[in-house]
Amino acid sequence: MTNQEVAKITLGENTFDFPVVQGTEGEKAIDISTLRSKTGYITIDEGFANTGACQSAITYIDGEKGKLRYRGIPIEVMAENSTFIETAYLIIYGELPTRKEMSNFSQKVLRNASLHEAMMHFFDGGFPFSAHPMAILSSLLNSVGCYYPYMVTNQREQDLEHFDDAAALLLSKVRTIAAMTYRMKNGLPLIYPKRDLGYSQNFLHMMFTEPYHEYYPHDDITKALDLILLLHADHEQNCSTSTVRMVASSGANLFASVSAGVCALWGPLHGGANMQVIQMLQEIHATGDDGTKFIERAKRGEAKLMGFGHRLYKTYDPRAIILRGAAEKVLNIVKLKDPLLDIARRLEEKARSDSYFIDRNLYPNVDFYSGIILKAIGMPLDMFTVMFAIGRMPGWIAHWREVASKPKGKISRPRQVYIGSPLRDYVKMRYREGEISSDYESDDHKSHGFGSSENASAKA
Ligand code: ACO
């Protein structure tokens, strides 16, 4: 929505007016879409901390106040009352489902749980055992689309016509691919999904059932996993979602776009942080440190306190507060006295009273406690970021749809300020290697430069 306010930018003698856009919650942005055509200038904002790339109706975050809402509903309310699949519906379609809509959606997700038999060959020598699960996930999410060519046309109208099926299919198959990747990497027989299990329970079944021993998770373990997925379901324009939107803006299909999202999520500063938290806690534990020395190293810039800090939250990440309680509960159920949880608590206490962390607004983020829960459930470390990807799938799908449904949407194509070499000549190899002295001025030497010809053509 444009509001009455006008932003004035003065450059030299001239002042230019730009409209101000206001969001539902009162946040304001200067619409600079005509900046370059009016002034010849562009803006620069490395890391995009001050740049709104779009207007979106999916998720609202107030980082200063620690608020997160899916389609207007606070995360705490969703965590208390909803499930991952219902939350996925809300995020993708914008409204809470009716009973009938919920049943149809769940059935569609359930029906799509199996992989095409031809895809099973990927788990039979298609990847080395050492392959990272995120690499497998990204490849196979893109590959899934090949089995449904009518959903992957790269023709916007046709891709959107099959959106409901593609969305349910991806939500379901991301979980199957993840579980089968774990089984393959550990030399375990692949376990097929069951029709009578819910989303998270089916995942745990595919992960941990053995042909000779059915795995029945404690209800609270299933709930904790479902909660982790729900809390990760969307987080507006984070790195992976922005990647999905950027890929989508080129007209690419949903499968290709979410596959790119997985790659962006893999990085340790984004989704990879949950696994880094456990590695950090294990390292601290192994050295006999109670966290004190590590905090000092972090303050000297020699280490990062993984699971701390966030681009948006300048107070507690509300998801971390919910997961802190859930972590205690899960550890009680599995009767695990995890020394890592004690170190985590101590790190949090120390960081919360230290001016280095206070001055920089560094609070625990969602990854700080999700890692502890995943470890207690028995999830191997290299699957942590995969869990994040399963959780984030509804968000990626919803954002793809928002981009794809926009009439006359623009391709994302930022500009840059070039800081490389000014125009210069191409120097032939024999001059670069010193075979002919560089001060030897022959006609050949004089005529070797493409730069010169650019100048010449510019003058012509
Ligand atoms: N430990 C110690 N110091 C930190 C940390 C940290 N975890 N995070 C930031 N700082 C310091 C920086 O060194 C910097 O200090 P300086 O001002 O003295 O130079 C200051 O705090 C600001 O940090 P930036 O890196 O500029 O903050 P930015 O908003 O760009 O980065 C980020 C946010 C990437 C999340 C960062 O806090 C970080 O690396 N955290 C650890 C990794 C992590 O937990 N990532 C998960 C993020 S949540 C998610 O993706 C789900």
Short mmCIF file of C-alpha atoms and ligand atoms in Angstrom, two decimals:
data_model
loop_
_atom_site.label_atom_id
_atom_site.label_comp_id
_atom_site.label_asym_id
_atom_site.label_seq_id
_atom_site.Cartn_x
_atom_site.Cartn_y
_atom_site.Cartn_z
CA MET A 1 0.00 0.00 0.00
CA THR A 2 1.32 3.46 -0.88
CA ASN A 3 0.79 6.03 1.87
CA GLN A 4 0.67 9.85 1.74
CA GLU A 5 4.25 10.28 2.88
CA VAL A 6 6.92 11.25 0.37
CA ALA A 7 10.64 10.60 0.76
CA LYS A 8 12.94 13.29 -0.59
CA ILE A 9 16.43 12.46 -1.81
CA THR A 10 18.78 15.36 -2.53
CA LEU A 11 21.68 14.80 -4.90
CA GLY A 12 23.70 17.96 -5.54
CA GLU A 13 21.29 20.74 -6.57
CA ASN A 14 18.34 18.45 -7.21
CA THR A 15 15.76 16.93 -4.90
CA PHE A 16 13.69 13.96 -6.00
CA ASP A 17 10.44 12.63 -4.51
CA PHE A 18 9.79 8.95 -3.91
CA PRO A 19 6.60 7.33 -2.64
CA VAL A 20 6.50 5.54 0.70
CA VAL A 21 4.99 2.07 0.93
CA GLN A 22 3.41 0.96 4.19
CA GLY A 23 2.77 -2.61 5.32
CA THR A 24 -0.17 -3.94 7.34
CA GLU A 25 1.76 -3.59 10.61
CA GLY A 26 2.91 -0.06 9.89
CA GLU A 27 6.43 -0.83 8.64
CA LYS A 28 7.53 1.66 6.01
CA ALA A 29 9.68 1.46 2.89
CA ILE A 30 10.82 4.01 0.35
CA ASP A 31 9.84 2.85 -3.13
CA ILE A 32 12.98 3.54 -5.15
CA SER A 33 11.91 1.67 -8.29
CA THR A 34 12.31 4.88 -10.32
CA LEU A 35 15.57 5.97 -8.61
CA ARG A 36 17.96 5.13 -11.45
CA SER A 37 15.78 6.48 -14.22
CA LYS A 38 15.24 9.73 -12.28
CA THR A 39 18.75 10.25 -10.87
CA GLY A 40 21.23 7.90 -12.56
CA TYR A 41 22.11 6.51 -9.12
CA ILE A 42 21.48 3.07 -7.66
CA THR A 43 21.51 2.05 -3.98
CA ILE A 44 24.04 -0.30 -2.42
CA ASP A 45 23.16 -2.51 0.54
CA GLU A 46 25.41 -5.53 0.87
CA GLY A 47 23.57 -8.38 2.59
CA PHE A 48 20.26 -6.57 1.85
CA ALA A 49 19.77 -5.59 5.51
CA ASN A 50 17.85 -2.44 4.42
CA THR A 51 16.35 -3.69 1.21
CA GLY A 52 12.82 -4.99 0.76
CA ALA A 53 12.86 -7.28 -2.27
CA CYS A 54 9.10 -7.74 -2.46
CA GLN A 55 5.75 -7.21 -0.79
CA SER A 56 4.62 -10.49 0.74
CA ALA A 57 1.48 -11.61 2.60
CA ILE A 58 2.88 -14.82 4.12
CA THR A 59 4.90 -14.17 7.28
CA TYR A 60 5.36 -11.18 9.56
CA ILE A 61 8.42 -10.70 11.77
CA ASP A 62 9.12 -7.91 14.23
CA GLY A 63 12.74 -8.65 15.10
CA GLU A 64 12.98 -5.89 17.73
CA LYS A 65 10.01 -7.29 19.68
CA GLY A 66 10.63 -10.99 18.92
CA LYS A 67 7.33 -11.48 17.06
CA LEU A 68 6.74 -14.07 14.36
CA ARG A 69 3.36 -14.68 12.72
CA TYR A 70 2.26 -17.06 9.99
CA ARG A 71 -0.49 -15.43 7.89
CA GLY A 72 -1.25 -13.19 10.89
CA ILE A 73 -1.33 -15.91 13.57
CA PRO A 74 1.38 -15.75 16.28
CA ILE A 75 3.88 -18.60 16.24
CA GLU A 76 3.17 -19.37 19.92
CA VAL A 77 -0.53 -19.93 19.10
CA MET A 78 0.31 -22.18 16.16
CA ALA A 79 2.82 -24.14 18.26
CA GLU A 80 0.22 -24.67 20.99
CA ASN A 81 -2.72 -25.65 18.78
CA SER A 82 -1.68 -26.78 15.35
CA THR A 83 0.29 -29.47 13.53
CA PHE A 84 2.95 -29.17 10.85
CA ILE A 85 0.56 -30.23 8.09
CA GLU A 86 -2.19 -27.81 9.14
CA THR A 87 0.44 -25.07 9.40
CA ALA A 88 1.70 -25.98 5.92
CA TYR A 89 -1.84 -25.53 4.59
CA LEU A 90 -2.17 -22.15 6.29
CA ILE A 91 1.16 -20.95 4.94
CA ILE A 92 0.57 -22.18 1.40
CA TYR A 93 -3.11 -21.21 1.01
CA GLY A 94 -3.38 -18.26 3.39
CA GLU A 95 -6.26 -19.59 5.56
CA LEU A 96 -6.71 -22.28 8.16
CA PRO A 97 -8.38 -25.25 6.45
CA THR A 98 -11.95 -26.42 7.05
CA ARG A 99 -12.29 -30.02 8.24
CA LYS A 100 -12.89 -31.15 4.64
CA GLU A 101 -9.99 -29.14 3.22
CA MET A 102 -7.70 -30.51 5.92
CA SER A 103 -8.75 -34.08 5.22
CA ASN A 104 -8.27 -33.70 1.44
CA PHE A 105 -4.88 -32.06 1.90
CA SER A 106 -3.64 -34.70 4.37
CA GLN A 107 -4.85 -37.48 2.08
CA LYS A 108 -3.06 -35.94 -0.86
CA VAL A 109 0.16 -35.65 1.15
CA LEU A 110 -0.23 -39.26 2.32
CA ARG A 111 -0.93 -40.63 -1.18
CA ASN A 112 2.27 -39.06 -2.45
CA ALA A 113 4.58 -40.51 0.18
CA SER A 114 6.16 -43.19 -2.00
CA LEU A 115 8.82 -42.48 -4.57
CA HIS A 116 8.57 -43.66 -8.17
CA GLU A 117 10.26 -47.08 -8.25
CA ALA A 118 12.71 -45.81 -10.86
CA MET A 119 13.89 -43.23 -8.31
CA MET A 120 14.77 -45.97 -5.86
CA HIS A 121 17.82 -46.76 -8.02
CA PHE A 122 19.37 -43.51 -6.83
CA PHE A 123 19.66 -45.19 -3.43
CA ASP A 124 21.31 -48.25 -4.92
CA GLY A 125 24.72 -46.96 -5.96
CA GLY A 126 23.49 -43.67 -7.43
CA PHE A 127 25.37 -41.74 -4.74
CA PRO A 128 28.46 -42.64 -2.70
CA PHE A 129 27.80 -43.44 0.98
CA SER A 130 29.88 -40.38 1.84
CA ALA A 131 27.56 -38.00 -0.08
CA HIS A 132 26.14 -35.20 2.08
CA PRO A 133 22.36 -35.62 2.59
CA MET A 134 21.78 -31.99 1.53
CA ALA A 135 23.47 -32.67 -1.83
CA ILE A 136 21.27 -35.75 -2.31
CA LEU A 137 18.16 -33.85 -1.23
CA SER A 138 18.74 -30.98 -3.59
CA SER A 139 19.45 -33.30 -6.54
CA LEU A 140 16.49 -35.57 -5.89
CA LEU A 141 13.95 -32.79 -5.31
CA ASN A 142 14.83 -31.48 -8.74
CA SER A 143 14.76 -35.02 -10.15
CA VAL A 144 11.29 -35.77 -8.73
CA GLY A 145 9.87 -33.27 -11.20
CA CYS A 146 11.19 -35.36 -14.11
CA TYR A 147 8.66 -38.07 -13.19
CA TYR A 148 5.78 -35.58 -13.45
CA PRO A 149 6.54 -33.69 -16.68
CA TYR A 150 3.06 -32.09 -16.77
CA MET A 151 3.94 -30.26 -13.51
CA VAL A 152 7.31 -29.04 -14.81
CA THR A 153 6.60 -27.12 -17.98
CA ASN A 154 8.19 -23.78 -17.05
CA GLN A 155 4.99 -22.29 -18.54
CA ARG A 156 3.59 -20.31 -15.65
CA GLU A 157 -0.13 -21.00 -16.30
CA GLN A 158 0.44 -24.74 -16.68
CA ASP A 159 2.73 -25.02 -13.66
CA LEU A 160 0.14 -23.13 -11.60
CA GLU A 161 -2.70 -25.37 -12.88
CA HIS A 162 -0.94 -28.32 -11.24
CA PHE A 163 0.24 -26.38 -8.19
CA ASP A 164 -1.96 -28.18 -5.62
CA ASP A 165 -0.65 -31.58 -6.68
CA ALA A 166 2.96 -30.40 -6.92
CA ALA A 167 2.80 -28.80 -3.45
CA ALA A 168 1.40 -31.92 -1.74
CA LEU A 169 3.83 -34.10 -3.65
CA LEU A 170 6.88 -32.08 -2.59
CA LEU A 171 5.76 -31.86 1.05
CA SER A 172 5.41 -35.60 1.12
CA LYS A 173 8.38 -36.72 -0.94
CA VAL A 174 10.91 -34.44 0.76
CA ARG A 175 10.37 -36.53 3.89
CA THR A 176 10.67 -39.87 2.05
CA ILE A 177 13.83 -38.78 0.23
CA ALA A 178 15.34 -37.63 3.54
CA ALA A 179 14.61 -40.91 5.35
CA MET A 180 15.82 -43.06 2.45
CA THR A 181 19.00 -41.03 2.21
CA TYR A 182 19.75 -41.81 5.85
CA ARG A 183 19.02 -45.53 5.32
CA MET A 184 21.18 -45.70 2.21
CA LYS A 185 24.11 -43.86 3.79
CA ASN A 186 24.07 -46.26 6.72
CA GLY A 187 23.71 -49.42 4.65
CA LEU A 188 20.21 -50.07 6.04
CA PRO A 189 17.28 -51.56 4.08
CA LEU A 190 14.91 -48.91 2.74
CA ILE A 191 11.64 -48.66 4.67
CA TYR A 192 8.47 -47.68 2.80
CA PRO A 193 5.92 -45.21 4.22
CA LYS A 194 2.72 -46.49 5.84
CA ARG A 195 -0.83 -45.35 5.09
CA ASP A 196 -2.02 -45.19 8.70
CA LEU A 197 0.66 -42.88 10.14
CA GLY A 198 0.70 -39.11 10.44
CA TYR A 199 3.35 -36.95 8.79
CA SER A 200 6.03 -36.87 11.50
CA GLN A 201 5.31 -40.40 12.74
CA ASN A 202 5.69 -41.73 9.19
CA PHE A 203 9.03 -39.98 8.92
CA LEU A 204 10.28 -41.54 12.17
CA HIS A 205 8.99 -44.93 10.97
CA MET A 206 10.92 -44.64 7.68
CA MET A 207 14.03 -43.53 9.57
CA PHE A 208 14.16 -46.02 12.42
CA THR A 209 12.02 -49.12 11.74
CA GLU A 210 13.95 -52.32 11.04
CA PRO A 211 12.57 -55.31 9.12
CA TYR A 212 12.78 -57.28 12.39
CA HIS A 213 11.72 -54.45 14.72
CA GLU A 214 8.95 -51.93 14.18
CA TYR A 215 9.77 -48.50 15.64
CA TYR A 216 6.98 -46.91 17.68
CA PRO A 217 7.99 -43.43 18.82
CA HIS A 218 6.66 -42.00 22.10
CA ASP A 219 3.80 -39.58 21.28
CA ASP A 220 5.76 -36.70 22.79
CA ILE A 221 8.77 -37.48 20.58
CA THR A 222 6.54 -37.34 17.50
CA LYS A 223 5.04 -34.09 18.81
CA ALA A 224 8.49 -32.56 19.41
CA LEU A 225 9.58 -33.38 15.87
CA ASP A 226 6.31 -32.01 14.47
CA LEU A 227 6.88 -28.86 16.55
CA ILE A 228 10.39 -28.39 15.14
CA LEU A 229 9.00 -28.69 11.60
CA LEU A 230 6.13 -26.28 12.40
CA LEU A 231 8.51 -23.69 13.84
CA HIS A 232 10.67 -23.82 10.73
CA ALA A 233 7.77 -23.65 8.26
CA ASP A 234 8.46 -20.09 7.08
CA HIS A 235 10.61 -17.13 8.00
CA GLU A 236 9.93 -14.55 5.29
CA GLN A 237 12.86 -13.39 3.14
CA ASN A 238 15.70 -15.45 4.64
CA CYS A 239 18.60 -16.57 2.45
CA SER A 240 17.05 -19.82 1.15
CA THR A 241 13.58 -18.36 0.61
CA SER A 242 15.04 -15.37 -1.21
CA THR A 243 16.92 -17.89 -3.34
CA VAL A 244 13.68 -19.75 -4.11
CA ARG A 245 12.00 -16.47 -5.04
CA MET A 246 14.91 -15.40 -7.19
CA VAL A 247 14.98 -18.69 -9.11
CA ALA A 248 11.18 -18.56 -9.42
CA SER A 249 11.37 -15.03 -10.81
CA SER A 250 13.09 -16.39 -13.92
CA GLY A 251 9.98 -18.48 -14.63
CA ALA A 252 11.57 -21.68 -13.29
CA ASN A 253 9.27 -24.40 -11.99
CA LEU A 254 8.56 -25.21 -8.35
CA PHE A 255 10.84 -28.26 -8.22
CA ALA A 256 13.89 -26.40 -9.56
CA SER A 257 13.20 -23.46 -7.24
CA VAL A 258 12.94 -25.46 -4.00
CA SER A 259 15.98 -27.49 -5.00
CA ALA A 260 17.97 -24.22 -5.14
CA GLY A 261 16.50 -23.34 -1.72
CA VAL A 262 18.03 -26.51 -0.26
CA CYS A 263 21.47 -25.48 -1.56
CA ALA A 264 21.20 -22.04 0.05
CA LEU A 265 20.01 -23.57 3.32
CA TRP A 266 23.03 -25.88 3.48
CA GLY A 267 25.45 -23.10 4.49
CA PRO A 268 26.65 -22.93 8.13
CA LEU A 269 25.42 -19.34 8.56
CA HIS A 270 21.89 -20.44 7.69
CA GLY A 271 20.38 -23.94 8.07
CA GLY A 272 23.75 -25.56 8.69
CA ALA A 273 23.95 -23.80 12.06
CA ASN A 274 21.85 -26.40 13.97
CA MET A 275 24.49 -29.03 13.32
CA GLN A 276 27.30 -26.59 14.08
CA VAL A 277 25.71 -25.93 17.49
CA ILE A 278 26.10 -29.60 18.47
CA GLN A 279 29.64 -29.73 17.08
CA MET A 280 30.49 -26.63 19.11
CA LEU A 281 28.97 -28.09 22.29
CA GLN A 282 30.81 -31.38 21.74
CA GLU A 283 34.10 -29.54 21.26
CA ILE A 284 33.55 -27.53 24.44
CA HIS A 285 32.68 -30.72 26.34
CA ALA A 286 35.73 -32.57 24.98
CA THR A 287 38.10 -29.87 26.22
CA GLY A 288 36.61 -29.92 29.73
CA ASP A 289 35.52 -26.29 29.36
CA ASP A 290 32.21 -25.31 30.99
CA GLY A 291 31.66 -22.68 28.30
CA THR A 292 33.62 -19.86 29.95
CA LYS A 293 36.71 -20.18 27.76
CA PHE A 294 34.62 -20.51 24.64
CA ILE A 295 32.73 -17.31 25.40
CA GLU A 296 36.07 -15.50 25.75
CA ARG A 297 37.24 -16.90 22.39
CA ALA A 298 34.00 -15.72 20.77
CA LYS A 299 34.54 -12.23 22.22
CA ARG A 300 38.06 -12.13 20.80
CA GLY A 301 36.61 -13.03 17.38
CA GLU A 302 38.37 -16.41 17.38
CA ALA A 303 35.13 -18.42 17.37
CA LYS A 304 31.43 -17.89 16.73
CA LEU A 305 28.84 -18.85 19.27
CA MET A 306 26.75 -20.95 16.89
CA GLY A 307 23.00 -20.72 17.43
CA PHE A 308 23.39 -17.12 18.60
CA GLY A 309 22.59 -13.96 16.72
CA HIS A 310 20.13 -13.31 13.94
CA ARG A 311 19.87 -10.81 11.15
CA LEU A 312 16.33 -9.84 12.22
CA TYR A 313 15.90 -10.71 15.91
CA LYS A 314 17.44 -8.22 18.28
CA THR A 315 15.87 -10.02 21.21
CA TYR A 316 15.02 -13.69 21.81
CA ASP A 317 14.05 -15.62 18.68
CA PRO A 318 10.48 -16.62 19.73
CA ARG A 319 11.06 -20.08 18.26
CA ALA A 320 14.05 -20.59 20.58
CA ILE A 321 11.86 -19.87 23.64
CA ILE A 322 9.34 -22.55 22.55
CA LEU A 323 12.07 -25.07 21.76
CA ARG A 324 13.90 -24.50 25.05
CA GLY A 325 10.87 -25.90 26.92
CA ALA A 326 10.42 -28.69 24.37
CA ALA A 327 14.08 -29.73 24.74
CA GLU A 328 13.67 -30.21 28.51
CA LYS A 329 10.55 -32.32 27.93
CA VAL A 330 12.17 -34.56 25.31
CA LEU A 331 15.26 -35.14 27.45
CA ASN A 332 12.98 -36.21 30.31
CA ILE A 333 11.18 -38.71 28.08
CA VAL A 334 14.30 -40.30 26.66
CA LYS A 335 15.77 -40.20 30.18
CA LEU A 336 18.91 -38.72 28.75
CA LYS A 337 21.10 -36.63 30.99
CA ASP A 338 22.81 -34.80 28.19
CA PRO A 339 25.88 -32.84 29.35
CA LEU A 340 25.55 -30.80 26.16
CA LEU A 341 22.26 -29.34 27.43
CA ASP A 342 24.01 -28.19 30.60
CA ILE A 343 26.75 -26.55 28.55
CA ALA A 344 24.10 -24.95 26.31
CA ARG A 345 22.29 -23.53 29.36
CA ARG A 346 25.56 -22.23 30.78
CA LEU A 347 26.57 -20.62 27.49
CA GLU A 348 23.20 -18.92 27.33
CA GLU A 349 23.47 -17.65 30.92
CA LYS A 350 27.00 -16.33 30.39
CA ALA A 351 26.21 -14.73 27.06
CA ARG A 352 23.07 -13.08 28.47
CA SER A 353 25.09 -11.30 31.16
CA ASP A 354 28.09 -10.33 29.03
CA SER A 355 28.24 -6.85 27.52
CA TYR A 356 29.78 -8.18 24.26
CA PHE A 357 26.58 -10.13 23.54
CA ILE A 358 24.20 -7.61 25.10
CA ASP A 359 25.63 -4.67 23.12
CA ARG A 360 25.36 -6.63 19.88
CA ASN A 361 21.86 -7.99 20.64
CA LEU A 362 23.04 -11.57 20.35
CA TYR A 363 20.37 -13.94 21.67
CA PRO A 364 19.80 -17.67 21.07
CA ASN A 365 18.15 -18.41 17.72
CA VAL A 366 16.00 -21.39 16.67
CA ASP A 367 19.04 -23.56 15.99
CA PHE A 368 20.33 -23.38 19.54
CA TYR A 369 17.76 -25.80 21.01
CA SER A 370 16.50 -27.63 17.91
CA GLY A 371 19.87 -29.40 17.69
CA ILE A 372 19.53 -30.73 21.24
CA ILE A 373 16.05 -32.12 20.53
CA LEU A 374 17.12 -33.71 17.25
CA LYS A 375 20.10 -35.33 18.96
CA ALA A 376 17.86 -36.72 21.73
CA ILE A 377 15.47 -38.16 19.13
CA GLY A 378 18.43 -40.05 17.65
CA MET A 379 18.80 -37.96 14.53
CA PRO A 380 22.34 -38.17 13.13
CA LEU A 381 24.20 -34.89 12.92
CA ASP A 382 24.39 -34.73 9.14
CA MET A 383 20.58 -34.98 8.94
CA PHE A 384 19.97 -31.85 11.03
CA THR A 385 19.94 -29.41 8.14
CA VAL A 386 17.77 -31.85 6.19
CA MET A 387 15.22 -31.60 9.00
CA PHE A 388 15.27 -27.85 8.58
CA ALA A 389 14.65 -28.30 4.84
CA ILE A 390 11.64 -30.57 5.45
CA GLY A 391 10.24 -27.93 7.83
CA ARG A 392 10.90 -25.02 5.46
CA MET A 393 9.20 -26.70 2.48
CA PRO A 394 5.76 -25.06 3.05
CA GLY A 395 7.40 -21.63 3.10
CA TRP A 396 9.36 -22.22 -0.08
CA ILE A 397 6.23 -23.52 -1.81
CA ALA A 398 4.14 -20.54 -0.67
CA HIS A 399 6.78 -18.04 -1.77
CA TRP A 400 7.16 -19.72 -5.17
CA ARG A 401 3.40 -19.40 -5.59
CA GLU A 402 3.42 -15.75 -4.56
CA VAL A 403 6.08 -15.01 -7.19
CA ALA A 404 4.49 -17.21 -9.88
CA SER A 405 0.99 -15.80 -9.37
CA LYS A 406 2.02 -12.17 -9.69
CA PRO A 407 0.83 -10.70 -12.96
CA LYS A 408 3.72 -9.02 -14.76
CA GLY A 409 6.23 -10.15 -12.12
CA LYS A 410 9.78 -9.02 -12.78
CA ILE A 411 12.87 -11.20 -12.98
CA SER A 412 15.15 -10.55 -9.95
CA ARG A 413 18.27 -8.91 -11.25
CA PRO A 414 20.17 -6.64 -8.86
CA ARG A 415 22.75 -4.15 -10.05
CA GLN A 416 26.28 -3.63 -8.73
CA VAL A 417 28.90 -0.97 -8.26
CA TYR A 418 31.86 -2.16 -10.32
CA ILE A 419 35.20 -1.87 -8.47
CA GLY A 420 37.44 -3.85 -10.84
CA SER A 421 40.11 -2.65 -13.23
CA PRO A 422 39.32 0.28 -15.51
CA LEU A 423 39.51 -0.30 -19.26
CA ARG A 424 42.83 -1.93 -20.20
CA ASP A 425 44.51 -3.79 -23.04
CA TYR A 426 44.57 -7.49 -23.76
CA VAL A 427 48.29 -8.44 -23.62
CA LYS A 428 49.31 -11.34 -25.84
CA MET A 429 50.91 -14.34 -24.11
CA ARG A 430 54.41 -13.75 -25.55
CA TYR A 431 54.49 -10.26 -24.01
CA ARG A 432 53.02 -11.47 -20.69
CA GLU A 433 55.69 -14.21 -20.48
CA GLY A 434 58.49 -11.76 -21.24
CA GLU A 435 59.55 -13.53 -24.43
CA ILE A 436 59.53 -10.11 -26.04
CA SER A 437 60.50 -7.14 -23.95
CA SER A 438 57.45 -5.14 -22.85
CA ASP A 439 59.09 -1.88 -23.82
CA TYR A 440 59.69 -3.24 -27.31
CA GLU A 441 57.31 -1.19 -29.37
CA SER A 442 56.44 -3.05 -32.54
CA ASP A 443 53.37 -2.58 -34.70
CA ASP A 444 52.29 -5.98 -33.47
CA HIS A 445 52.50 -4.83 -29.83
CA LYS A 446 50.64 -1.65 -30.52
CA SER A 447 47.75 -3.45 -32.17
CA HIS A 448 47.26 -6.25 -29.64
CA GLY A 449 44.72 -4.59 -27.38
CA PHE A 450 40.97 -5.22 -27.42
CA GLY A 451 40.69 -2.29 -25.05
CA SER A 452 42.06 -0.03 -27.78
CA SER A 453 39.48 -1.30 -30.20
CA GLU A 454 36.69 -0.64 -27.68
CA ASN A 455 37.96 2.96 -27.49
CA ALA A 456 38.21 3.12 -31.26
CA SER A 457 34.68 1.87 -31.76
CA ALA A 458 33.44 4.22 -29.05
CA LYS A 459 34.99 7.17 -30.93
CA ALA A 460 33.67 5.97 -34.29
N1 ACO B 1 29.06 -15.19 18.06
C1 ACO B 1 29.91 -14.17 18.34
N2 ACO B 1 29.82 -12.94 17.78
C2 ACO B 1 28.82 -12.75 16.88
C3 ACO B 1 27.91 -13.76 16.56
C4 ACO B 1 28.04 -15.00 17.19
N3 ACO B 1 27.19 -16.00 16.92
N4 ACO B 1 27.03 -13.28 15.65
C5 ACO B 1 27.38 -12.02 15.42
N5 ACO B 1 28.47 -11.69 16.16
C6 ACO B 1 29.13 -10.38 16.22
C7 ACO B 1 29.92 -10.10 14.95
O1 ACO B 1 31.25 -10.57 15.05
C8 ACO B 1 29.81 -8.60 14.86
O2 ACO B 1 30.71 -8.07 15.79
P1 ACO B 1 31.44 -6.65 15.48
O3 ACO B 1 30.31 -5.63 15.42
O4 ACO B 1 32.36 -6.46 16.62
O5 ACO B 1 32.12 -6.81 14.16
C9 ACO B 1 28.40 -8.29 15.35
O6 ACO B 1 28.09 -9.39 16.25
C10 ACO B 1 27.36 -8.22 14.25
O7 ACO B 1 27.39 -9.44 13.53
P2 ACO B 1 27.05 -9.61 12.00
O8 ACO B 1 27.75 -10.84 11.48
O9 ACO B 1 27.27 -8.33 11.28
O10 ACO B 1 25.49 -9.88 12.05
P3 ACO B 1 24.62 -10.40 10.85
O11 ACO B 1 23.24 -9.90 11.09
O12 ACO B 1 25.23 -10.09 9.53
O13 ACO B 1 24.68 -12.01 11.00
C11 ACO B 1 24.26 -14.19 11.69
C12 ACO B 1 23.70 -12.76 11.57
C13 ACO B 1 24.84 -14.67 10.35
C14 ACO B 1 23.11 -15.12 12.05
C15 ACO B 1 25.38 -14.20 12.78
O14 ACO B 1 24.84 -13.75 14.01
C16 ACO B 1 26.00 -15.58 12.95
O15 ACO B 1 26.92 -15.92 12.21
N6 ACO B 1 25.49 -16.40 13.94
C17 ACO B 1 26.01 -17.73 14.15
C18 ACO B 1 25.43 -18.68 13.09
C19 ACO B 1 23.98 -19.01 13.32
O16 ACO B 1 23.56 -19.33 14.44
N7 ACO B 1 23.20 -18.99 12.23
C20 ACO B 1 21.78 -19.31 12.26
C21 ACO B 1 20.96 -18.09 11.96
S1 ACO B 1 19.26 -18.43 12.21
C22 ACO B 1 18.79 -19.31 10.89
O17 ACO B 1 19.31 -19.28 9.82
C23 ACO B 1 17.66 -20.20 11.11
#
